mmCIF file of C-alpha atoms and ligand atoms in Angstrom:
data_model
loop_
_atom_site.group_PDB
_atom_site.id
_atom_site.type_symbol
_atom_site.label_atom_id
_atom_site.label_comp_id
_atom_site.label_asym_id
_atom_site.label_seq_id
_atom_site.Cartn_x
_atom_site.Cartn_y
_atom_site.Cartn_z
ATOM 1 C CA LEU A 1 -32.219 5.573 181.325
ATOM 2 C CA LEU A 2 -31.971 9.124 182.763
ATOM 3 C CA LEU A 3 -28.472 8.849 183.701
ATOM 4 C CA PRO A 4 -26.961 8.444 180.255
ATOM 5 C CA VAL A 5 -29.237 11.184 178.889
ATOM 6 C CA ALA A 6 -28.008 13.565 181.685
ATOM 7 C CA GLY A 7 -24.362 12.647 180.864
ATOM 8 C CA LEU A 8 -24.921 13.244 177.220
ATOM 9 C CA MET A 9 -26.492 16.693 177.952
ATOM 10 C CA ALA A 10 -23.565 17.515 180.216
ATOM 11 C CA ALA A 11 -21.032 16.445 177.473
ATOM 12 C CA SER A 12 -22.689 18.648 174.797
ATOM 13 C CA LEU A 13 -22.963 21.526 177.238
ATOM 14 C CA VAL A 14 -19.130 21.248 177.845
ATOM 15 C CA ALA A 15 -18.700 20.987 174.027
ATOM 16 C CA LEU A 16 -20.769 24.187 173.596
ATOM 17 C CA ILE A 17 -18.949 26.207 176.211
ATOM 18 C CA THR A 18 -15.551 25.080 174.754
ATOM 19 C CA TRP A 19 -16.694 26.172 171.354
ATOM 20 C CA LEU A 20 -17.919 29.495 172.626
ATOM 21 C CA ALA A 21 -14.725 30.165 174.535
ATOM 22 C CA ARG A 22 -12.646 29.259 171.494
ATOM 23 C CA ARG A 23 -14.626 31.545 169.340
ATOM 24 C CA ARG A 24 -13.765 34.479 171.578
ATOM 25 C CA LEU A 25 -10.112 33.724 171.728
ATOM 26 C CA SER A 26 -7.505 35.891 169.931
ATOM 27 C CA PRO A 27 -5.325 34.120 167.391
ATOM 28 C CA LEU A 28 -2.580 34.111 170.078
ATOM 29 C CA GLY A 29 -4.944 32.580 172.597
ATOM 30 C CA GLU A 30 -5.966 30.003 170.049
ATOM 31 C CA LEU A 31 -2.403 29.089 169.342
ATOM 32 C CA GLU A 32 -1.597 28.638 173.002
ATOM 33 C CA LEU A 33 -4.564 26.436 173.364
ATOM 34 C CA ALA A 34 -3.684 24.415 170.295
ATOM 35 C CA LEU A 35 -0.141 23.798 171.686
ATOM 36 C CA ARG A 36 -1.649 22.708 175.009
ATOM 37 C CA ASN A 37 -4.116 20.370 173.177
ATOM 38 C CA ARG A 38 -1.415 19.136 170.768
ATOM 39 C CA GLU A 39 -3.224 20.038 167.545
ATOM 40 C CA PHE A 40 -0.070 20.172 165.492
ATOM 41 C CA VAL A 41 1.063 17.348 163.256
ATOM 42 C CA ALA A 42 3.985 16.920 160.929
ATOM 43 C CA HIS A 43 3.636 16.356 157.263
ATOM 44 C CA TYR A 44 6.736 15.129 155.336
ATOM 45 C CA GLN A 45 8.056 16.344 151.990
ATOM 46 C CA PRO A 46 10.312 13.770 150.345
ATOM 47 C CA ILE A 47 13.891 14.882 149.608
ATOM 48 C CA ILE A 48 15.267 13.188 146.511
ATOM 49 C CA ASP A 49 18.733 12.443 145.365
ATOM 50 C CA ILE A 50 18.528 14.052 141.985
ATOM 51 C CA GLU A 51 21.256 11.915 140.417
ATOM 52 C CA THR A 52 19.818 8.576 141.366
ATOM 53 C CA GLY A 53 16.195 9.265 142.155
ATOM 54 C CA ILE A 54 16.522 7.798 145.591
ATOM 55 C CA CYS A 55 14.362 9.212 148.441
ATOM 56 C CA VAL A 56 16.916 10.140 151.084
ATOM 57 C CA GLY A 57 14.505 11.443 153.652
ATOM 58 C CA ALA A 58 12.033 14.220 154.184
ATOM 59 C CA GLU A 59 11.556 17.567 155.616
ATOM 60 C CA ALA A 60 9.186 17.733 158.469
ATOM 61 C CA LEU A 61 6.622 20.574 158.013
ATOM 62 C CA ALA A 62 4.352 21.756 160.863
ATOM 63 C CA ARG A 63 0.513 21.559 160.165
ATOM 64 C CA TRP A 64 -2.088 22.917 162.374
ATOM 65 C CA ARG A 65 -5.656 21.484 161.946
ATOM 66 C CA ARG A 66 -8.222 22.997 164.253
ATOM 67 C CA PRO A 67 -10.787 20.532 165.869
ATOM 68 C CA ASP A 68 -13.404 21.955 163.448
ATOM 69 C CA GLY A 69 -11.244 20.598 160.519
ATOM 70 C CA THR A 70 -9.998 23.936 159.262
ATOM 71 C CA ALA A 71 -6.331 24.266 158.583
ATOM 72 C CA VAL A 72 -4.087 27.216 159.456
ATOM 73 C CA ARG A 73 -1.138 28.092 157.189
ATOM 74 C CA PRO A 74 2.396 27.858 158.633
ATOM 75 C CA ASP A 75 3.035 31.312 157.187
ATOM 76 C CA PHE A 76 0.577 32.541 159.767
ATOM 77 C CA PHE A 77 1.215 30.462 162.809
ATOM 78 C CA ILE A 78 5.023 30.144 162.662
ATOM 79 C CA PRO A 79 5.677 33.949 162.859
ATOM 80 C CA LEU A 80 2.959 34.239 165.521
ATOM 81 C CA ALA A 81 4.597 31.550 167.610
ATOM 82 C CA GLU A 82 8.068 33.111 167.120
ATOM 83 C CA GLU A 83 6.853 36.583 168.093
ATOM 84 C CA ASN A 84 5.383 35.305 171.196
ATOM 85 C CA GLY A 85 7.909 32.961 172.751
ATOM 86 C CA LEU A 86 6.018 29.814 171.697
ATOM 87 C CA ILE A 87 8.250 28.510 169.013
ATOM 88 C CA GLY A 88 10.355 26.342 171.267
ATOM 89 C CA ALA A 89 7.178 24.496 172.428
ATOM 90 C CA LEU A 90 6.272 23.961 168.811
ATOM 91 C CA THR A 91 9.608 22.777 167.710
ATOM 92 C CA ASN A 92 9.532 20.240 170.760
ATOM 93 C CA GLN A 93 6.193 18.980 169.505
ATOM 94 C CA MET A 94 7.667 18.494 166.058
ATOM 95 C CA VAL A 95 10.392 16.501 167.439
ATOM 96 C CA GLU A 96 7.950 14.323 169.255
ATOM 97 C CA ALA A 97 5.782 13.991 166.201
ATOM 98 C CA VAL A 98 8.708 12.702 164.039
ATOM 99 C CA ILE A 99 9.550 10.158 166.719
ATOM 100 C CA ARG A 100 5.833 9.164 167.081
ATOM 101 C CA ASP A 101 5.280 8.891 163.213
ATOM 102 C CA LEU A 102 8.534 7.397 162.163
ATOM 103 C CA ALA A 103 10.685 5.743 164.910
ATOM 104 C CA PRO A 104 10.358 2.177 163.588
ATOM 105 C CA VAL A 105 10.925 3.263 159.935
ATOM 106 C CA LEU A 106 14.007 5.262 160.890
ATOM 107 C CA VAL A 107 15.333 2.351 162.896
ATOM 108 C CA ALA A 108 14.774 -0.167 160.170
ATOM 109 C CA ASP A 109 16.105 2.072 157.413
ATOM 110 C CA ARG A 110 19.364 3.919 158.388
ATOM 111 C CA SER A 111 19.529 5.649 154.897
ATOM 112 C CA LEU A 112 16.388 7.703 155.852
ATOM 113 C CA HIS A 113 16.799 11.177 157.241
ATOM 114 C CA ILE A 114 14.318 13.754 158.542
ATOM 115 C CA ALA A 115 15.026 17.414 158.413
ATOM 116 C CA LEU A 116 13.593 19.641 161.179
ATOM 117 C CA ASN A 117 13.165 23.457 160.893
ATOM 118 C CA LEU A 118 14.544 25.538 163.661
ATOM 119 C CA SER A 119 13.745 29.008 164.522
ATOM 120 C CA ALA A 120 15.925 31.964 166.005
ATOM 121 C CA GLU A 121 14.947 31.059 169.490
ATOM 122 C CA ASP A 122 15.922 27.343 169.116
ATOM 123 C CA LEU A 123 19.360 28.481 167.685
ATOM 124 C CA VAL A 124 19.979 31.138 170.332
ATOM 125 C CA SER A 125 19.160 28.910 173.299
ATOM 126 C CA GLY A 126 20.261 25.677 171.822
ATOM 127 C CA ARG A 127 17.935 23.880 174.278
ATOM 128 C CA VAL A 128 16.418 21.920 171.422
ATOM 129 C CA LEU A 129 19.601 19.855 171.187
ATOM 130 C CA ALA A 130 19.238 18.394 174.588
ATOM 131 C CA PHE A 131 15.564 17.928 174.037
ATOM 132 C CA ILE A 132 16.236 15.880 170.935
ATOM 133 C CA GLN A 133 18.878 13.745 172.648
ATOM 134 C CA GLN A 134 16.418 13.137 175.438
ATOM 135 C CA ALA A 135 13.535 12.299 172.994
ATOM 136 C CA ILE A 136 15.424 9.860 170.929
ATOM 137 C CA ALA A 137 17.109 8.084 173.790
ATOM 138 C CA GLY A 138 16.104 4.399 173.787
ATOM 139 C CA THR A 139 14.323 4.670 170.450
ATOM 140 C CA GLY A 140 17.264 3.534 168.383
ATOM 141 C CA ILE A 141 17.145 6.748 166.062
ATOM 142 C CA ARG A 142 20.549 7.967 165.356
ATOM 143 C CA THR A 143 21.339 11.663 165.711
ATOM 144 C CA GLU A 144 22.833 11.462 162.278
ATOM 145 C CA GLN A 145 19.382 10.699 160.759
ATOM 146 C CA LEU A 146 18.081 14.091 161.953
ATOM 147 C CA TRP A 147 19.071 17.150 159.879
ATOM 148 C CA LEU A 148 18.498 20.539 161.059
ATOM 149 C CA GLU A 149 17.490 23.603 159.045
ATOM 150 C CA ALA A 150 18.057 27.233 160.163
ATOM 151 C CA THR A 151 16.968 30.299 158.356
ATOM 152 C CA GLU A 152 19.015 33.470 158.127
ATOM 153 C CA ARG A 153 16.555 34.996 160.495
ATOM 154 C CA GLY A 154 17.902 32.688 163.027
ATOM 155 C CA PHE A 155 21.423 34.220 162.935
ATOM 156 C CA ILE A 156 20.522 37.590 164.575
ATOM 157 C CA ASP A 157 22.698 36.525 167.444
ATOM 158 C CA ILE A 158 25.409 34.994 165.416
ATOM 159 C CA GLU A 159 27.764 33.926 168.152
ATOM 160 C CA ALA A 160 24.945 32.065 169.962
ATOM 161 C CA ALA A 161 23.796 30.446 166.605
ATOM 162 C CA ARG A 162 27.444 29.470 165.982
ATOM 163 C CA ALA A 163 27.746 27.724 169.410
ATOM 164 C CA THR A 164 24.518 25.810 168.767
ATOM 165 C CA ILE A 165 25.536 24.732 165.336
ATOM 166 C CA ILE A 166 28.877 23.624 166.461
ATOM 167 C CA GLU A 167 27.218 21.547 169.331
ATOM 168 C CA ALA A 168 24.642 20.090 166.866
ATOM 169 C CA ARG A 169 27.336 18.973 164.583
ATOM 170 C CA ARG A 170 29.314 17.467 167.476
ATOM 171 C CA LEU A 171 26.345 15.412 168.393
ATOM 172 C CA GLY A 172 26.042 14.161 164.768
ATOM 173 C CA HIS A 173 23.364 16.380 163.185
ATOM 174 C CA SER A 174 23.831 17.911 159.764
ATOM 175 C CA VAL A 175 23.013 21.607 159.682
ATOM 176 C CA ALA A 176 21.628 23.416 156.647
ATOM 177 C CA ILE A 177 21.066 27.021 156.038
ATOM 178 C CA ASP A 178 17.377 27.322 154.762
ATOM 179 C CA ASP A 179 15.859 29.663 152.321
ATOM 180 C CA PHE A 180 19.128 30.803 151.241
ATOM 181 C CA GLY A 181 19.382 34.105 149.435
ATOM 182 C CA THR A 182 16.050 35.529 150.673
ATOM 183 C CA GLY A 183 17.475 37.189 153.722
ATOM 184 C CA TYR A 184 20.194 39.620 154.581
ATOM 185 C CA SER A 185 23.994 39.419 154.442
ATOM 186 C CA SER A 186 23.917 35.732 153.611
ATOM 187 C CA LEU A 187 27.452 35.564 152.541
ATOM 188 C CA GLN A 188 28.761 36.708 155.913
ATOM 189 C CA TYR A 189 26.808 33.812 157.538
ATOM 190 C CA LEU A 190 28.221 31.394 155.056
ATOM 191 C CA GLN A 191 31.663 32.267 155.913
ATOM 192 C CA ARG A 192 31.202 32.397 159.704
ATOM 193 C CA LEU A 193 29.033 29.261 160.372
ATOM 194 C CA PRO A 194 30.293 25.686 160.101
ATOM 195 C CA LEU A 195 27.380 24.520 157.839
ATOM 196 C CA ASP A 196 26.846 21.312 156.089
ATOM 197 C CA ALA A 197 24.258 22.180 153.369
ATOM 198 C CA LEU A 198 22.697 25.100 151.669
ATOM 199 C CA LYS A 199 19.011 25.043 150.715
ATOM 200 C CA ILE A 200 18.293 27.136 147.576
ATOM 201 C CA ASP A 201 15.069 28.910 148.050
ATOM 202 C CA LYS A 202 12.233 28.178 145.637
ATOM 203 C CA ALA A 203 12.286 31.862 144.588
ATOM 204 C CA PHE A 204 15.450 31.077 142.762
ATOM 205 C CA VAL A 205 14.383 27.629 141.371
ATOM 206 C CA GLU A 206 11.377 29.376 139.954
ATOM 207 C CA THR A 207 13.465 31.543 137.784
ATOM 208 C CA ILE A 208 14.942 28.665 135.857
ATOM 209 C CA GLY A 209 14.121 28.890 132.362
ATOM 210 C CA ARG A 210 11.600 31.615 132.953
ATOM 211 C CA ASN A 211 13.218 34.791 133.980
ATOM 212 C CA ALA A 212 16.458 35.437 131.959
ATOM 213 C CA ALA A 213 17.366 38.344 134.164
ATOM 214 C CA THR A 214 17.452 36.628 137.502
ATOM 215 C CA SER A 215 18.126 33.057 136.665
ATOM 216 C CA PRO A 216 21.935 33.583 136.507
ATOM 217 C CA VAL A 217 21.834 34.163 140.262
ATOM 218 C CA ILE A 218 21.002 30.495 141.003
ATOM 219 C CA GLY A 219 24.113 29.517 138.993
ATOM 220 C CA HIS A 220 26.272 31.723 141.191
ATOM 221 C CA ILE A 221 24.571 30.222 144.520
ATOM 222 C CA ILE A 222 25.458 26.709 143.133
ATOM 223 C CA ASP A 223 29.002 27.706 142.340
ATOM 224 C CA MET A 224 29.457 29.259 145.713
ATOM 225 C CA ALA A 225 27.930 26.227 147.649
ATOM 226 C CA LYS A 226 30.466 24.081 145.746
ATOM 227 C CA THR A 227 33.363 26.484 146.550
ATOM 228 C CA LEU A 228 32.456 26.292 150.259
ATOM 229 C CA ASP A 229 32.020 22.477 150.014
ATOM 230 C CA LEU A 230 28.358 22.536 151.025
ATOM 231 C CA HIS A 231 25.816 20.085 149.977
ATOM 232 C CA ILE A 232 23.104 21.685 148.004
ATOM 233 C CA VAL A 233 19.221 21.011 148.354
ATOM 234 C CA ALA A 234 17.057 22.811 145.822
ATOM 235 C CA GLU A 235 13.610 23.706 147.016
ATOM 236 C CA GLY A 236 10.294 23.954 145.182
ATOM 237 C CA ILE A 237 11.195 21.937 142.048
ATOM 238 C CA GLU A 238 7.866 21.967 140.117
ATOM 239 C CA THR A 239 9.013 21.254 136.417
ATOM 240 C CA GLU A 240 11.178 18.780 134.510
ATOM 241 C CA GLU A 241 12.950 21.701 133.021
ATOM 242 C CA GLN A 242 14.069 22.888 136.493
ATOM 243 C CA LEU A 243 15.147 19.395 137.400
ATOM 244 C CA ALA A 244 17.178 19.026 134.151
ATOM 245 C CA TYR A 245 19.017 22.304 134.896
ATOM 246 C CA LEU A 246 19.730 21.402 138.456
ATOM 247 C CA ARG A 247 20.925 17.816 137.513
ATOM 248 C CA GLU A 248 23.157 19.281 134.845
ATOM 249 C CA ARG A 249 24.619 21.774 137.453
ATOM 250 C CA GLY A 250 25.377 18.743 139.759
ATOM 251 C CA VAL A 251 22.886 19.758 142.548
ATOM 252 C CA ARG A 252 22.630 16.625 144.606
ATOM 253 C CA PHE A 253 19.326 16.966 146.417
ATOM 254 C CA GLY A 254 15.893 18.306 145.555
ATOM 255 C CA GLN A 255 12.378 18.626 146.868
ATOM 256 C CA GLY A 256 9.186 20.012 145.272
ATOM 257 C CA TRP A 257 5.921 19.219 143.941
ATOM 258 C CA LEU A 258 7.401 17.418 140.938
ATOM 259 C CA PHE A 259 8.375 14.716 143.311
ATOM 260 C CA SER A 260 5.775 15.144 145.860
ATOM 261 C CA LYS A 261 3.818 17.513 147.961
ATOM 262 C CA PRO A 262 4.315 17.358 151.828
ATOM 263 C CA LEU A 263 2.541 14.145 152.964
ATOM 264 C CA PRO A 264 0.949 12.767 156.123
ATOM 265 C CA ALA A 265 3.186 10.297 157.775
ATOM 266 C CA GLY A 266 1.533 7.229 156.439
ATOM 267 C CA GLU A 267 1.524 8.467 152.966
ATOM 268 C CA PHE A 268 5.190 9.462 153.177
ATOM 269 C CA VAL A 269 6.230 5.920 154.374
ATOM 270 C CA ALA A 270 4.343 4.423 151.385
ATOM 271 C CA PHE A 271 5.964 7.037 149.000
ATOM 272 C CA HIS A 272 9.440 6.039 150.477
ATOM 273 C CA ARG A 273 8.730 2.322 150.085
ATOM 274 C CA ARG A 274 7.636 2.667 146.476
ATOM 275 C CA ARG A 275 10.557 4.738 145.691
ATOM 276 C CA GLN A 276 13.027 2.299 147.393
ATOM 277 C CA HIS A 277 11.519 -0.535 145.253
ATOM 278 C CA GLU A 278 12.027 1.476 142.100
ATOM 279 C CA TYR A 279 15.336 2.989 142.778
ATOM 280 C CA GLY A 280 16.963 0.794 145.492
ATOM 281 C CA PRO A 281 17.963 1.626 148.950
ATOM 282 C CA GLY A 282 19.856 4.826 149.701
ATOM 283 C CA PRO A 283 23.339 5.277 151.227
ATOM 284 C CA GLU A 284 23.651 6.141 154.879
ATOM 285 C CA LEU A 285 24.527 9.696 154.670
ATOM 286 C CA ILE A 286 26.727 10.161 157.651
ATOM 287 C CA ARG A 287 27.610 13.818 158.182
ATOM 288 C CA ARG A 288 30.653 15.110 156.323
ATOM 289 C CA ALA A 289 30.974 11.796 154.784
ATOM 290 C CA ILE A 290 28.377 12.009 152.149
HETATM 291 P P1 LIG B 301 10.460 26.115 154.363
HETATM 292 O O1 LIG B 301 11.257 25.486 155.364
HETATM 293 O O2 LIG B 301 11.273 26.773 153.234
HETATM 294 O O3 LIG B 301 9.679 24.957 153.653
HETATM 295 C C1 LIG B 301 9.366 24.855 152.300
HETATM 296 C C2 LIG B 301 8.046 25.347 152.010
HETATM 297 O O4 LIG B 301 7.894 25.298 150.597
HETATM 298 C C3 LIG B 301 6.823 24.495 152.507
HETATM 299 O O5 LIG B 301 5.836 25.397 152.951
HETATM 300 C C4 LIG B 301 6.583 23.516 151.409
HETATM 301 O O6 LIG B 301 5.176 23.083 151.477
HETATM 302 C C5 LIG B 301 6.721 24.479 150.292
HETATM 303 N N1 LIG B 301 6.907 23.727 148.993
HETATM 304 C C6 LIG B 301 7.710 22.711 148.834
HETATM 305 N N2 LIG B 301 7.813 22.283 147.594
HETATM 306 C C7 LIG B 301 7.084 23.195 146.900
HETATM 307 C C8 LIG B 301 6.784 23.456 145.391
HETATM 308 O O7 LIG B 301 7.197 22.597 144.606
HETATM 309 N N3 LIG B 301 6.069 24.482 145.030
HETATM 310 C C9 LIG B 301 5.529 25.403 146.005
HETATM 311 N N4 LIG B 301 4.869 26.387 145.541
HETATM 312 N N5 LIG B 301 5.772 25.162 147.373
HETATM 313 C C10 LIG B 301 6.507 24.223 147.814
HETATM 314 P P2 LIG B 301 5.019 25.367 154.284
HETATM 315 O O8 LIG B 301 4.786 23.847 154.614
HETATM 316 O O9 LIG B 301 3.819 26.195 153.971
HETATM 317 O O10 LIG B 301 5.958 26.016 155.282
HETATM 318 C C11 LIG B 301 6.336 27.319 155.099
HETATM 319 C C12 LIG B 301 7.444 27.720 156.034
HETATM 320 O O11 LIG B 301 7.034 27.626 157.416
HETATM 321 C C13 LIG B 301 8.659 26.722 155.967
HETATM 322 O O12 LIG B 301 9.325 27.152 154.953
HETATM 323 C C14 LIG B 301 9.310 27.005 157.284
HETATM 324 O O13 LIG B 301 10.075 28.226 157.242
HETATM 325 C C15 LIG B 301 8.143 27.282 158.165
HETATM 326 N N6 LIG B 301 7.917 25.976 158.960
HETATM 327 C C16 LIG B 301 7.089 24.970 158.530
HETATM 328 N N7 LIG B 301 7.149 24.003 159.549
HETATM 329 C C17 LIG B 301 7.909 24.544 160.544
HETATM 330 C C18 LIG B 301 8.456 24.037 161.765
HETATM 331 O O14 LIG B 301 8.133 22.944 162.331
HETATM 332 N N8 LIG B 301 9.188 24.814 162.510
HETATM 333 C C19 LIG B 301 9.592 25.998 162.128
HETATM 334 N N9 LIG B 301 10.448 26.819 162.811
HETATM 335 N N10 LIG B 301 9.289 26.574 160.872
HETATM 336 C C20 LIG B 301 8.467 25.795 160.117
HETATM 337 MG MG1 LIG B 302 12.878 24.248 155.832
HETATM 338 MG MG1 LIG B 303 13.269 26.122 152.983
HETATM 339 MG MG1 LIG B 304 11.536 28.280 151.535
#
């Protein structure tokens, strides 16, 4: 009888010490620990073909849930990871999360795509590409089913980013410029980088029908993307009015709360199944052949 009791006491002592140690950690120390303990999961925000209503895939968004159940916002931990050389490790964990969550679904449904967010470090080093190849080897997932998103912040070293994008596309990924228009000298990047798609930031989608002074900008972004032969994904669609405008302007893809918030893997799979039932299966969107 004494043995289990002693064991229990030892276990709770360890828990207490862990809790005390954690309480004294800096945010960075806590992030390092969280990466080691794999406290990150992916949530999936559906990407919808605006014309047909078909769900063509989802964007994987990192979520950090501490063991005590509290959540940390990506706006906080992504920059923290980026500034401290930890984002590569986080990106790798996201790749693994996608495979763990969705490999059978991706293999069964070739029309399903998952978009991963890359940071500057990922683009500069390009190591993530080999990591992805190694991670999907033997799973049956096709490189074409994985889309990559890069923000303008990732183009500080434009030549390195360019080399990574070229290699990514050679392997079969589609590459999108994310949060378009929120950064610096975007036009130059658009001209110099071989991109497949442009994601219009929600800051511009928000202006549709609301702010007469700024909403013309989104029209110009759409025109420019079409001129450059880029696919367009509109972010942050919240209202029917915004959707109607985007549909009328021929924007092909959209994501936002109007369709769905980011969902845990199981709920995303259910969403996708429901949607497929309602709107039919999607096409296989092979890069450059969409
Ligand atoms: P993002 O890549 O532009 O992702 C879109 C953000 O908009 C997500 O915020 C999403 O939850 C939010 N969103 C989507 N639809 C709506 C809408 O209709 N209304 C509103 N108000 N918001 C909407 P989230 O998940 O907080 O992520 C914030 C940013 O953190 C992302 O912006 C991305 O830049 C970064 N991030 C998230 N996960 C990762 C990751 O795994 N790796 C990297 N490098 N960055 C990530
Ligand atoms: Mg993104
Ligand atoms: Mg975005
Ligand atoms: Mg954004």
